[in-house]
Backbone as XML, in Angstrom:
<?xml version="1.0"?>
<chain id="A" units="angstrom">
  <residue number="1" name="MET">
    <atom name="N" x="-12.675" y="7.610" z="3.520"/>
    <atom name="CA" x="-11.784" y="6.596" z="4.115"/>
    <atom name="C" x="-11.552" y="5.212" z="2.659"/>
  </residue>
  <residue number="2" name="ARG">
    <atom name="N" x="-11.211" y="3.973" z="3.494"/>
    <atom name="CA" x="-9.830" y="3.169" z="2.789"/>
    <atom name="C" x="-11.951" y="2.686" z="2.472"/>
  </residue>
  <residue number="3" name="ASP">
    <atom name="N" x="-11.510" y="1.921" z="1.522"/>
    <atom name="CA" x="-13.073" y="0.620" z="0.716"/>
    <atom name="C" x="-12.174" y="-0.210" z="1.595"/>
  </residue>
  <residue number="4" name="LYS">
    <atom name="N" x="-13.114" y="-0.224" z="2.179"/>
    <atom name="CA" x="-12.802" y="-1.614" z="3.470"/>
    <atom name="C" x="-12.290" y="-3.138" z="2.311"/>
  </residue>
  <residue number="5" name="SER">
    <atom name="N" x="-12.207" y="-2.937" z="0.851"/>
    <atom name="CA" x="-12.135" y="-4.303" z="-0.020"/>
    <atom name="C" x="-10.837" y="-4.672" z="0.243"/>
  </residue>
  <residue number="6" name="ALA">
    <atom name="N" x="-9.815" y="-3.438" z="0.911"/>
    <atom name="CA" x="-8.529" y="-3.284" z="0.009"/>
    <atom name="C" x="-7.950" y="-2.875" z="1.576"/>
  </residue>
  <residue number="7" name="ARG">
    <atom name="N" x="-8.423" y="-2.713" z="2.351"/>
    <atom name="CA" x="-7.160" y="-2.978" z="3.225"/>
    <atom name="C" x="-6.863" y="-4.279" z="3.560"/>
  </residue>
  <residue number="8" name="GLN">
    <atom name="N" x="-5.536" y="-4.593" z="4.147"/>
    <atom name="CA" x="-4.880" y="-5.390" z="5.025"/>
    <atom name="C" x="-4.453" y="-6.423" z="5.998"/>
  </residue>
  <residue number="9" name="LYS">
    <atom name="N" x="-4.922" y="-7.233" z="5.857"/>
    <atom name="CA" x="-4.513" y="-7.656" z="7.749"/>
    <atom name="C" x="-3.483" y="-8.920" z="7.797"/>
  </residue>
  <residue number="10" name="ASP">
    <atom name="N" x="-2.382" y="-8.837" z="6.170"/>
    <atom name="CA" x="-1.625" y="-8.999" z="6.302"/>
    <atom name="C" x="-0.409" y="-9.157" z="6.566"/>
  </residue>
  <residue number="11" name="PRO">
    <atom name="N" x="0.553" y="-8.456" z="7.217"/>
    <atom name="CA" x="2.188" y="-7.364" z="7.325"/>
    <atom name="C" x="2.688" y="-8.031" z="6.280"/>
  </residue>
  <residue number="12" name="LYS">
    <atom name="N" x="2.913" y="-9.861" z="6.184"/>
    <atom name="CA" x="3.593" y="-9.998" z="5.583"/>
    <atom name="C" x="3.489" y="-9.254" z="3.639"/>
  </residue>
  <residue number="13" name="LYS">
    <atom name="N" x="2.123" y="-9.882" z="2.916"/>
    <atom name="CA" x="1.574" y="-9.137" z="3.120"/>
    <atom name="C" x="0.994" y="-7.802" z="2.234"/>
  </residue>
  <residue number="14" name="LEU">
    <atom name="N" x="1.471" y="-6.984" z="3.154"/>
    <atom name="CA" x="1.510" y="-5.404" z="2.945"/>
    <atom name="C" x="3.206" y="-4.834" z="2.514"/>
  </residue>
  <residue number="15" name="ILE">
    <atom name="N" x="4.151" y="-6.075" z="2.929"/>
    <atom name="CA" x="5.251" y="-5.673" z="3.302"/>
    <atom name="C" x="5.959" y="-6.066" z="1.639"/>
  </residue>
  <residue number="16" name="ASP">
    <atom name="N" x="5.040" y="-7.230" z="1.286"/>
    <atom name="CA" x="5.171" y="-7.121" z="-0.214"/>
    <atom name="C" x="4.989" y="-6.448" z="-1.414"/>
  </residue>
  <residue number="17" name="ILE">
    <atom name="N" x="3.930" y="-6.263" z="-0.661"/>
    <atom name="CA" x="3.168" y="-4.907" z="-1.500"/>
    <atom name="C" x="4.073" y="-3.897" z="-1.716"/>
  </residue>
  <residue number="18" name="GLY">
    <atom name="N" x="4.261" y="-3.881" z="-1.123"/>
    <atom name="CA" x="5.352" y="-2.049" z="-0.582"/>
    <atom name="C" x="6.890" y="-2.752" z="-1.446"/>
  </residue>
  <residue number="19" name="ALA">
    <atom name="N" x="7.435" y="-3.482" z="-1.247"/>
    <atom name="CA" x="8.377" y="-4.598" z="-2.188"/>
    <atom name="C" x="8.194" y="-4.293" z="-3.593"/>
  </residue>
  <residue number="20" name="ARG">
    <atom name="N" x="7.306" y="-4.864" z="-4.162"/>
    <atom name="CA" x="6.920" y="-4.441" z="-5.412"/>
    <atom name="C" x="7.221" y="-3.335" z="-5.279"/>
  </residue>
  <residue number="21" name="LEU">
    <atom name="N" x="6.020" y="-1.967" z="-5.022"/>
    <atom name="CA" x="6.124" y="-0.786" z="-5.154"/>
    <atom name="C" x="6.916" y="0.054" z="-5.547"/>
  </residue>
  <residue number="22" name="TRP">
    <atom name="N" x="8.190" y="-0.435" z="-4.294"/>
    <atom name="CA" x="9.666" y="0.545" z="-4.446"/>
    <atom name="C" x="10.085" y="0.063" z="-5.061"/>
  </residue>
  <residue number="23" name="THR">
    <atom name="N" x="10.419" y="-1.161" z="-6.669"/>
    <atom name="CA" x="11.033" y="-1.137" z="-7.476"/>
    <atom name="C" x="10.449" y="-0.552" z="-8.985"/>
  </residue>
  <residue number="24" name="ASP">
    <atom name="N" x="9.020" y="0.455" z="-8.751"/>
    <atom name="CA" x="8.189" y="0.715" z="-9.582"/>
    <atom name="C" x="8.213" y="1.805" z="-10.036"/>
  </residue>
  <residue number="25" name="ARG">
    <atom name="N" x="9.154" y="2.291" z="-11.340"/>
    <atom name="CA" x="9.378" y="3.779" z="-12.193"/>
    <atom name="C" x="8.611" y="4.577" z="-12.205"/>
  </residue>
  <residue number="26" name="ASN">
    <atom name="N" x="7.040" y="3.032" z="-12.381"/>
    <atom name="CA" x="5.422" y="4.136" z="-12.583"/>
    <atom name="C" x="4.651" y="3.972" z="-11.942"/>
  </residue>
  <residue number="27" name="LEU">
    <atom name="N" x="5.637" y="4.251" z="-10.105"/>
    <atom name="CA" x="4.657" y="4.589" z="-9.237"/>
    <atom name="C" x="4.594" y="6.277" z="-9.622"/>
  </residue>
  <residue number="28" name="GLY">
    <atom name="N" x="5.739" y="7.328" z="-10.159"/>
    <atom name="CA" x="5.904" y="8.776" z="-10.539"/>
    <atom name="C" x="5.694" y="8.525" z="-11.630"/>
  </residue>
  <residue number="29" name="LYS">
    <atom name="N" x="5.940" y="10.085" z="-12.044"/>
    <atom name="CA" x="5.599" y="10.040" z="-13.275"/>
    <atom name="C" x="7.113" y="10.792" z="-13.954"/>
  </residue>
  <residue number="30" name="THR">
    <atom name="N" x="8.647" y="10.987" z="-13.545"/>
    <atom name="CA" x="9.540" y="10.937" z="-13.536"/>
    <atom name="C" x="10.666" y="9.523" z="-14.205"/>
  </residue>
  <residue number="31" name="GLY">
    <atom name="N" x="9.791" y="8.609" z="-14.222"/>
    <atom name="CA" x="10.848" y="6.869" z="-14.323"/>
    <atom name="C" x="11.251" y="6.853" z="-13.290"/>
  </residue>
  <residue number="32" name="VAL">
    <atom name="N" x="11.146" y="7.927" z="-11.898"/>
    <atom name="CA" x="12.289" y="7.008" z="-10.388"/>
    <atom name="C" x="11.798" y="6.211" z="-10.175"/>
  </residue>
  <residue number="33" name="SER">
    <atom name="N" x="12.274" y="4.857" z="-9.210"/>
    <atom name="CA" x="11.133" y="4.155" z="-8.256"/>
    <atom name="C" x="12.171" y="4.665" z="-7.253"/>
  </residue>
  <residue number="34" name="CYS">
    <atom name="N" x="11.310" y="3.996" z="-5.796"/>
    <atom name="CA" x="12.160" y="4.453" z="-4.464"/>
    <atom name="C" x="13.522" y="4.020" z="-4.415"/>
  </residue>
  <residue number="35" name="ASP">
    <atom name="N" x="14.196" y="2.612" z="-5.175"/>
    <atom name="CA" x="15.425" y="1.546" z="-4.761"/>
    <atom name="C" x="15.940" y="3.205" z="-6.313"/>
  </residue>
  <residue number="36" name="THR">
    <atom name="N" x="15.361" y="3.625" z="-7.012"/>
    <atom name="CA" x="16.385" y="5.163" z="-7.903"/>
    <atom name="C" x="17.899" y="5.728" z="-6.166"/>
  </residue>
  <residue number="37" name="CYS">
    <atom name="N" x="17.087" y="6.325" z="-5.674"/>
    <atom name="CA" x="17.692" y="7.079" z="-4.995"/>
    <atom name="C" x="18.203" y="5.857" z="-3.797"/>
  </residue>
  <residue number="38" name="HIS">
    <atom name="N" x="16.738" y="5.665" z="-3.435"/>
    <atom name="CA" x="17.637" y="4.413" z="-2.284"/>
    <atom name="C" x="18.085" y="3.066" z="-1.948"/>
  </residue>
  <residue number="39" name="ALA">
    <atom name="N" x="18.546" y="2.641" z="-3.379"/>
    <atom name="CA" x="19.531" y="1.714" z="-3.759"/>
    <atom name="C" x="20.120" y="1.026" z="-2.073"/>
  </residue>
  <residue number="40" name="ASN">
    <atom name="N" x="20.550" y="-0.258" z="-1.942"/>
    <atom name="CA" x="21.522" y="-0.989" z="-0.850"/>
    <atom name="C" x="21.273" y="0.391" z="0.057"/>
  </residue>
  <residue number="41" name="TYR">
    <atom name="N" x="20.242" y="0.475" z="0.654"/>
    <atom name="CA" x="20.577" y="1.740" z="1.766"/>
    <atom name="C" x="21.339" y="3.116" z="1.533"/>
  </residue>
  <residue number="42" name="LYS">
    <atom name="N" x="21.410" y="3.649" z="0.594"/>
    <atom name="CA" x="21.816" y="4.522" z="-0.020"/>
    <atom name="C" x="21.162" y="5.976" z="0.366"/>
  </residue>
  <residue number="43" name="THR">
    <atom name="N" x="22.337" y="7.618" z="0.853"/>
    <atom name="CA" x="21.114" y="8.257" z="1.060"/>
    <atom name="C" x="20.133" y="8.575" z="2.118"/>
  </residue>
  <residue number="44" name="PHE">
    <atom name="N" x="20.522" y="7.531" z="3.332"/>
    <atom name="CA" x="19.105" y="6.942" z="5.075"/>
    <atom name="C" x="20.364" y="7.786" z="5.446"/>
  </residue>
  <residue number="45" name="LYS">
    <atom name="N" x="21.898" y="7.439" z="5.623"/>
    <atom name="CA" x="22.727" y="8.203" z="6.339"/>
    <atom name="C" x="22.662" y="8.826" z="7.879"/>
  </residue>
  <residue number="46" name="SER">
    <atom name="N" x="21.272" y="9.457" z="7.932"/>
    <atom name="CA" x="20.921" y="9.644" z="8.783"/>
    <atom name="C" x="19.814" y="9.171" z="9.209"/>
  </residue>
  <residue number="47" name="THR">
    <atom name="N" x="19.013" y="8.823" z="8.660"/>
    <atom name="CA" x="17.361" y="7.963" z="8.564"/>
    <atom name="C" x="17.805" y="6.861" z="9.438"/>
  </residue>
  <residue number="48" name="VAL">
    <atom name="N" x="18.405" y="6.559" z="8.912"/>
    <atom name="CA" x="19.154" y="4.944" z="9.811"/>
    <atom name="C" x="19.118" y="4.685" z="10.774"/>
  </residue>
  <residue number="49" name="THR">
    <atom name="N" x="19.699" y="5.711" z="11.085"/>
    <atom name="CA" x="20.525" y="6.350" z="12.901"/>
    <atom name="C" x="19.601" y="7.247" z="13.794"/>
  </residue>
  <residue number="50" name="GLN">
    <atom name="N" x="18.192" y="7.508" z="13.097"/>
    <atom name="CA" x="17.682" y="7.751" z="13.450"/>
    <atom name="C" x="15.668" y="7.485" z="13.589"/>
  </residue>
  <residue number="51" name="SER">
    <atom name="N" x="14.590" y="7.934" z="14.578"/>
    <atom name="CA" x="13.713" y="6.808" z="14.346"/>
    <atom name="C" x="12.662" y="8.052" z="13.055"/>
  </residue>
  <residue number="52" name="PHE">
    <atom name="N" x="11.980" y="7.905" z="12.700"/>
    <atom name="CA" x="11.202" y="9.419" z="11.946"/>
    <atom name="C" x="10.288" y="9.635" z="13.765"/>
  </residue>
  <residue number="53" name="SER">
    <atom name="N" x="9.532" y="10.696" z="13.719"/>
    <atom name="CA" x="9.939" y="12.025" z="12.893"/>
    <atom name="C" x="11.425" y="12.495" z="13.428"/>
  </residue>
  <residue number="54" name="HIS">
    <atom name="N" x="11.833" y="13.258" z="12.132"/>
    <atom name="CA" x="12.985" y="14.018" z="12.420"/>
    <atom name="C" x="13.344" y="14.915" z="11.487"/>
  </residue>
  <residue number="55" name="PHE">
    <atom name="N" x="14.317" y="15.872" z="10.907"/>
    <atom name="CA" x="14.792" y="16.404" z="10.116"/>
    <atom name="C" x="14.802" y="16.388" z="9.391"/>
  </residue>
  <residue number="56" name="VAL">
    <atom name="N" x="14.710" y="16.042" z="8.152"/>
    <atom name="CA" x="14.985" y="15.485" z="6.726"/>
    <atom name="C" x="15.499" y="17.441" z="5.909"/>
  </residue>
  <residue number="57" name="GLU">
    <atom name="N" x="17.202" y="17.382" z="5.212"/>
    <atom name="CA" x="16.716" y="18.207" z="5.043"/>
    <atom name="C" x="16.601" y="18.704" z="3.735"/>
  </residue>
  <residue number="58" name="MET">
    <atom name="N" x="16.453" y="17.421" z="2.338"/>
    <atom name="CA" x="15.421" y="17.332" z="1.700"/>
    <atom name="C" x="13.770" y="17.922" z="1.711"/>
  </residue>
  <residue number="59" name="ALA">
    <atom name="N" x="12.839" y="18.181" z="2.862"/>
    <atom name="CA" x="11.681" y="18.349" z="2.666"/>
    <atom name="C" x="11.807" y="19.713" z="3.740"/>
  </residue>
  <residue number="60" name="ASP">
    <atom name="N" x="13.474" y="19.779" z="4.678"/>
    <atom name="CA" x="13.203" y="21.008" z="5.244"/>
    <atom name="C" x="12.043" y="21.353" z="6.103"/>
  </residue>
  <residue number="61" name="ASP">
    <atom name="N" x="12.541" y="20.048" z="6.589"/>
    <atom name="CA" x="11.261" y="20.065" z="7.889"/>
    <atom name="C" x="11.512" y="18.692" z="8.973"/>
  </residue>
  <residue number="62" name="ILE">
    <atom name="N" x="10.824" y="18.341" z="9.908"/>
    <atom name="CA" x="10.564" y="17.403" z="10.539"/>
    <atom name="C" x="8.825" y="16.827" z="9.961"/>
  </residue>
  <residue number="63" name="VAL">
    <atom name="N" x="9.398" y="15.928" z="9.609"/>
    <atom name="CA" x="8.805" y="14.325" z="8.799"/>
    <atom name="C" x="8.454" y="13.685" z="9.414"/>
  </residue>
  <residue number="64" name="THR">
    <atom name="N" x="7.433" y="12.444" z="9.310"/>
    <atom name="CA" x="7.479" y="11.490" z="10.180"/>
    <atom name="C" x="7.381" y="10.546" z="8.626"/>
  </residue>
  <residue number="65" name="LEU">
    <atom name="N" x="7.593" y="9.384" z="9.025"/>
    <atom name="CA" x="8.171" y="8.785" z="7.465"/>
    <atom name="C" x="6.803" y="8.873" z="6.666"/>
  </residue>
  <residue number="66" name="ASP">
    <atom name="N" x="5.253" y="8.808" z="7.088"/>
    <atom name="CA" x="4.279" y="9.028" z="6.002"/>
    <atom name="C" x="5.278" y="10.455" z="4.718"/>
  </residue>
  <residue number="67" name="GLN">
    <atom name="N" x="5.616" y="11.282" z="5.434"/>
    <atom name="CA" x="4.971" y="12.537" z="5.076"/>
    <atom name="C" x="6.344" y="12.632" z="4.362"/>
  </residue>
  <residue number="68" name="MET">
    <atom name="N" x="7.927" y="11.662" z="4.638"/>
    <atom name="CA" x="8.749" y="11.626" z="3.776"/>
    <atom name="C" x="8.670" y="10.375" z="3.192"/>
  </residue>
  <residue number="69" name="ILE">
    <atom name="N" x="7.939" y="9.570" z="2.967"/>
    <atom name="CA" x="7.209" y="8.857" z="1.430"/>
    <atom name="C" x="6.385" y="10.029" z="0.474"/>
  </residue>
  <residue number="70" name="ASN">
    <atom name="N" x="5.706" y="10.647" z="0.939"/>
    <atom name="CA" x="5.594" y="11.275" z="0.052"/>
    <atom name="C" x="5.622" y="12.948" z="-0.446"/>
  </residue>
  <residue number="71" name="VAL">
    <atom name="N" x="6.571" y="13.328" z="0.390"/>
    <atom name="CA" x="8.227" y="14.440" z="-0.140"/>
    <atom name="C" x="8.535" y="13.494" z="-1.879"/>
  </residue>
  <residue number="72" name="CYS">
    <atom name="N" x="9.250" y="12.334" z="-1.575"/>
    <atom name="CA" x="9.286" y="11.647" z="-1.952"/>
    <atom name="C" x="8.318" y="11.851" z="-3.936"/>
  </residue>
  <residue number="73" name="MET">
    <atom name="N" x="6.625" y="10.997" z="-3.494"/>
    <atom name="CA" x="6.244" y="10.816" z="-4.282"/>
    <atom name="C" x="6.363" y="12.419" z="-5.160"/>
  </residue>
  <residue number="74" name="GLU">
    <atom name="N" x="6.276" y="13.313" z="-4.418"/>
    <atom name="CA" x="6.494" y="14.885" z="-5.155"/>
    <atom name="C" x="7.211" y="15.409" z="-6.111"/>
  </residue>
  <residue number="75" name="ASN">
    <atom name="N" x="9.269" y="14.765" z="-5.202"/>
    <atom name="CA" x="10.019" y="15.214" z="-5.768"/>
    <atom name="C" x="11.259" y="14.469" z="-5.162"/>
  </residue>
  <residue number="76" name="PRO">
    <atom name="N" x="11.646" y="13.420" z="-5.922"/>
    <atom name="CA" x="11.739" y="13.489" z="-6.975"/>
    <atom name="C" x="10.667" y="12.387" z="-8.022"/>
  </residue>
  <residue number="77" name="MET">
    <atom name="N" x="9.496" y="11.904" z="-7.774"/>
    <atom name="CA" x="9.402" y="11.258" z="-8.484"/>
    <atom name="C" x="7.945" y="12.270" z="-9.188"/>
  </residue>
  <residue number="78" name="GLY">
    <atom name="N" x="7.568" y="13.586" z="-9.154"/>
    <atom name="CA" x="6.947" y="14.261" z="-9.560"/>
    <atom name="C" x="4.908" y="14.228" z="-9.770"/>
  </residue>
  <residue number="79" name="THR">
    <atom name="N" x="4.769" y="13.234" z="-8.657"/>
    <atom name="CA" x="3.765" y="12.924" z="-8.694"/>
    <atom name="C" x="2.627" y="13.502" z="-7.795"/>
  </residue>
  <residue number="80" name="GLU">
    <atom name="N" x="1.358" y="13.104" z="-6.816"/>
    <atom name="CA" x="0.110" y="13.861" z="-5.994"/>
    <atom name="C" x="1.289" y="12.457" z="-4.676"/>
  </residue>
  <residue number="81" name="PRO">
    <atom name="N" x="0.849" y="13.211" z="-4.089"/>
    <atom name="CA" x="1.093" y="12.034" z="-2.749"/>
    <atom name="C" x="0.239" y="10.792" z="-2.761"/>
  </residue>
  <residue number="82" name="LEU">
    <atom name="N" x="0.256" y="9.986" z="-2.229"/>
    <atom name="CA" x="-0.174" y="9.355" z="-1.787"/>
    <atom name="C" x="-1.754" y="9.953" z="-0.541"/>
  </residue>
  <residue number="83" name="ALA">
    <atom name="N" x="-2.530" y="9.352" z="-0.437"/>
    <atom name="CA" x="-3.868" y="9.151" z="0.756"/>
    <atom name="C" x="-2.946" y="8.812" z="1.986"/>
  </residue>
  <residue number="84" name="TRP">
    <atom name="N" x="-3.557" y="9.735" z="2.787"/>
    <atom name="CA" x="-3.163" y="9.247" z="4.417"/>
    <atom name="C" x="-3.286" y="7.744" z="4.403"/>
  </residue>
  <residue number="85" name="ASN">
    <atom name="N" x="-4.835" y="7.416" z="4.545"/>
    <atom name="CA" x="-5.522" y="5.685" z="4.373"/>
    <atom name="C" x="-5.285" y="5.219" z="3.323"/>
  </residue>
  <residue number="86" name="SER">
    <atom name="N" x="-4.096" y="5.526" z="1.664"/>
    <atom name="CA" x="-4.309" y="4.300" z="0.983"/>
    <atom name="C" x="-2.874" y="3.250" z="1.499"/>
  </residue>
  <residue number="87" name="THR">
    <atom name="N" x="-3.454" y="1.674" z="0.754"/>
    <atom name="CA" x="-2.953" y="0.432" z="1.268"/>
    <atom name="C" x="-1.571" y="1.329" z="0.326"/>
  </residue>
  <residue number="88" name="GLU">
    <atom name="N" x="-1.457" y="1.711" z="-0.493"/>
    <atom name="CA" x="0.639" y="1.913" z="-1.083"/>
    <atom name="C" x="1.082" y="2.817" z="-0.604"/>
  </residue>
  <residue number="89" name="LEU">
    <atom name="N" x="0.497" y="3.608" z="0.992"/>
    <atom name="CA" x="1.029" y="5.016" z="2.281"/>
    <atom name="C" x="1.638" y="3.025" z="2.701"/>
  </residue>
  <residue number="90" name="SER">
    <atom name="N" x="0.426" y="2.803" z="3.035"/>
    <atom name="CA" x="0.855" y="1.906" z="4.713"/>
    <atom name="C" x="2.001" y="0.818" z="4.260"/>
  </residue>
  <residue number="91" name="ALA">
    <atom name="N" x="1.254" y="0.395" z="2.687"/>
    <atom name="CA" x="2.644" y="-0.446" z="1.893"/>
    <atom name="C" x="3.554" y="-0.581" z="2.231"/>
  </residue>
  <residue number="92" name="LEU">
    <atom name="N" x="4.617" y="0.958" z="1.133"/>
    <atom name="CA" x="5.949" y="1.479" z="1.330"/>
    <atom name="C" x="6.226" y="1.827" z="2.537"/>
  </residue>
  <residue number="93" name="ASN">
    <atom name="N" x="4.875" y="2.000" z="3.998"/>
    <atom name="CA" x="5.683" y="2.144" z="4.950"/>
    <atom name="C" x="6.635" y="1.134" z="5.361"/>
  </residue>
  <residue number="94" name="ALA">
    <atom name="N" x="5.515" y="-0.155" z="5.447"/>
    <atom name="CA" x="5.440" y="-1.647" z="5.853"/>
    <atom name="C" x="7.146" y="-1.707" z="5.304"/>
  </residue>
  <residue number="95" name="TYR">
    <atom name="N" x="6.605" y="-1.738" z="3.732"/>
    <atom name="CA" x="8.044" y="-2.516" z="3.972"/>
    <atom name="C" x="9.304" y="-1.820" z="3.669"/>
  </residue>
  <residue number="96" name="TYR">
    <atom name="N" x="9.600" y="-0.286" z="4.160"/>
    <atom name="CA" x="10.306" y="0.627" z="4.481"/>
    <atom name="C" x="11.268" y="-0.171" z="6.116"/>
  </residue>
  <residue number="97" name="THR">
    <atom name="N" x="10.479" y="-0.340" z="6.509"/>
    <atom name="CA" x="10.301" y="-0.934" z="8.403"/>
    <atom name="C" x="10.875" y="-1.867" z="8.025"/>
  </residue>
  <residue number="98" name="GLU">
    <atom name="N" x="10.713" y="-2.420" z="7.114"/>
    <atom name="CA" x="11.062" y="-3.716" z="7.077"/>
    <atom name="C" x="13.057" y="-3.275" z="6.748"/>
  </residue>
  <residue number="99" name="TRP">
    <atom name="N" x="12.516" y="-3.049" z="5.756"/>
    <atom name="CA" x="13.981" y="-3.024" z="4.784"/>
    <atom name="C" x="14.788" y="-2.265" z="5.574"/>
  </residue>
  <residue number="100" name="ILE">
    <atom name="N" x="15.058" y="-1.516" z="6.116"/>
    <atom name="CA" x="15.552" y="-0.695" z="7.153"/>
    <atom name="C" x="16.839" y="-1.788" z="8.325"/>
  </residue>
  <residue number="101" name="LYS">
    <atom name="N" x="15.625" y="-2.166" z="8.725"/>
    <atom name="CA" x="15.908" y="-3.678" z="9.601"/>
    <atom name="C" x="17.441" y="-4.538" z="9.013"/>
  </residue>
  <residue number="102" name="GLY">
    <atom name="N" x="17.952" y="-4.608" z="8.103"/>
    <atom name="CA" x="18.649" y="-5.232" z="7.463"/>
    <atom name="C" x="20.108" y="-4.239" z="7.342"/>
  </residue>
  <residue number="103" name="TYR">
    <atom name="N" x="19.734" y="-2.666" z="7.371"/>
    <atom name="CA" x="20.894" y="-1.864" z="7.145"/>
    <atom name="C" x="22.283" y="-1.468" z="8.523"/>
  </residue>
  <residue number="104" name="LYS">
    <atom name="N" x="23.405" y="-2.714" z="8.751"/>
    <atom name="CA" x="24.256" y="-2.346" z="9.190"/>
    <atom name="C" x="25.350" y="-0.896" z="8.627"/>
  </residue>
  <residue number="105" name="ALA">
    <atom name="N" x="25.716" y="-0.230" z="9.635"/>
    <atom name="CA" x="26.340" y="1.147" z="9.801"/>
    <atom name="C" x="27.702" y="0.356" z="9.566"/>
  </residue>
  <residue number="106" name="PRO">
    <atom name="N" x="28.461" y="0.990" z="8.167"/>
    <atom name="CA" x="30.120" y="0.899" z="7.859"/>
    <atom name="C" x="30.608" y="0.833" z="9.201"/>
  </residue>
  <residue number="107" name="ALA">
    <atom name="N" x="32.044" y="0.941" z="9.286"/>
    <atom name="CA" x="32.531" y="0.415" z="10.033"/>
    <atom name="C" x="33.596" y="1.969" z="10.355"/>
  </residue>
  <residue number="108" name="ASN">
    <atom name="N" x="33.689" y="1.708" z="11.654"/>
    <atom name="CA" x="34.473" y="3.717" z="12.186"/>
    <atom name="C" x="36.255" y="2.723" z="11.066"/>
  </residue>
  <residue number="109" name="PRO">
    <atom name="N" x="36.488" y="3.830" z="9.786"/>
    <atom name="CA" x="37.515" y="3.691" z="8.772"/>
    <atom name="C" x="37.973" y="4.024" z="9.686"/>
  </residue>
  <residue number="110" name="CYS">
    <atom name="N" x="38.476" y="4.402" z="11.150"/>
    <atom name="CA" x="40.369" y="4.867" z="12.046"/>
    <atom name="C" x="40.254" y="3.651" z="12.653"/>
  </residue>
  <residue number="111" name="GLY">
    <atom name="N" x="38.955" y="2.723" z="12.742"/>
    <atom name="CA" x="38.859" y="1.814" z="13.711"/>
    <atom name="C" x="39.450" y="2.115" z="15.627"/>
  </residue>
  <residue number="112" name="MET">
    <atom name="N" x="38.774" y="3.486" z="15.698"/>
    <atom name="CA" x="37.329" y="3.909" z="16.681"/>
    <atom name="C" x="38.634" y="3.529" z="17.656"/>
  </residue>
  <residue number="113" name="LYS">
    <atom name="N" x="39.301" y="4.712" z="16.913"/>
    <atom name="CA" x="40.650" y="5.008" z="18.362"/>
    <atom name="C" x="40.037" y="5.958" z="19.283"/>
  </residue>
  <residue number="114" name="ASN">
    <atom name="N" x="39.326" y="6.580" z="18.796"/>
    <atom name="CA" x="38.855" y="7.214" z="20.309"/>
    <atom name="C" x="37.177" y="6.816" z="19.807"/>
  </residue>
  <residue number="115" name="PRO">
    <atom name="N" x="36.411" y="6.160" z="20.893"/>
    <atom name="CA" x="34.839" y="6.136" z="20.173"/>
    <atom name="C" x="34.528" y="7.694" z="20.234"/>
  </residue>
  <residue number="116" name="CYS">
    <atom name="N" x="34.405" y="8.390" z="20.746"/>
    <atom name="CA" x="33.827" y="9.773" z="21.041"/>
    <atom name="C" x="34.559" y="11.012" z="19.727"/>
  </residue>
  <residue number="117" name="ASN">
    <atom name="N" x="35.725" y="10.938" z="19.814"/>
    <atom name="CA" x="35.936" y="11.542" z="18.565"/>
    <atom name="C" x="36.635" y="10.750" z="17.392"/>
  </residue>
  <residue number="118" name="PRO">
    <atom name="N" x="35.906" y="9.669" z="16.689"/>
    <atom name="CA" x="36.370" y="9.227" z="15.650"/>
    <atom name="C" x="37.487" y="9.818" z="14.784"/>
  </residue>
  <residue number="119" name="CYS">
    <atom name="N" x="38.447" y="8.894" z="14.514"/>
    <atom name="CA" x="39.696" y="9.549" z="13.518"/>
    <atom name="C" x="40.048" y="10.619" z="13.951"/>
  </residue>
  <residue number="120" name="GLY">
    <atom name="N" x="39.827" y="11.907" z="15.239"/>
    <atom name="CA" x="40.700" y="12.690" z="15.616"/>
    <atom name="C" x="39.773" y="14.027" z="15.261"/>
  </residue>
  <residue number="121" name="LYS">
    <atom name="N" x="37.697" y="13.782" z="14.568"/>
    <atom name="CA" x="37.884" y="14.648" z="13.394"/>
    <atom name="C" x="36.890" y="16.095" z="15.006"/>
  </residue>
  <residue number="122" name="ARG">
    <atom name="N" x="36.705" y="17.122" z="15.109"/>
    <atom name="CA" x="35.576" y="17.763" z="15.700"/>
    <atom name="C" x="34.629" y="17.965" z="15.351"/>
  </residue>
  <residue number="123" name="LYS">
    <atom name="N" x="34.139" y="17.707" z="16.144"/>
    <atom name="CA" x="32.122" y="18.420" z="15.700"/>
    <atom name="C" x="32.075" y="19.638" z="15.541"/>
  </residue>
</chain>
């Protein structure tokens, strides 16, 4: 169980901790941080349009947000997964949840000529 002294009761503080961890290149063992791969929402094409749980190709499974964070911890960050009840996992989850609210999907390049079949592409 998490040490009571490490528990966070202030959501803003938890988000702030997550923001620091998101850019911490020492969080893992390979010198990359969360924002190495996920700066400016890159690589979140499907993630940001879906709620967790959903299928993630990198995990080759349906995962929750906590599980996805730990997939990243193991590969590409090359370290142990975060404990399910750790402040770090809670903070990264809280930060991601807040951060992704700023995502704006790119405009349809064809100007939505046909919203059911953008740009005339087949599914």
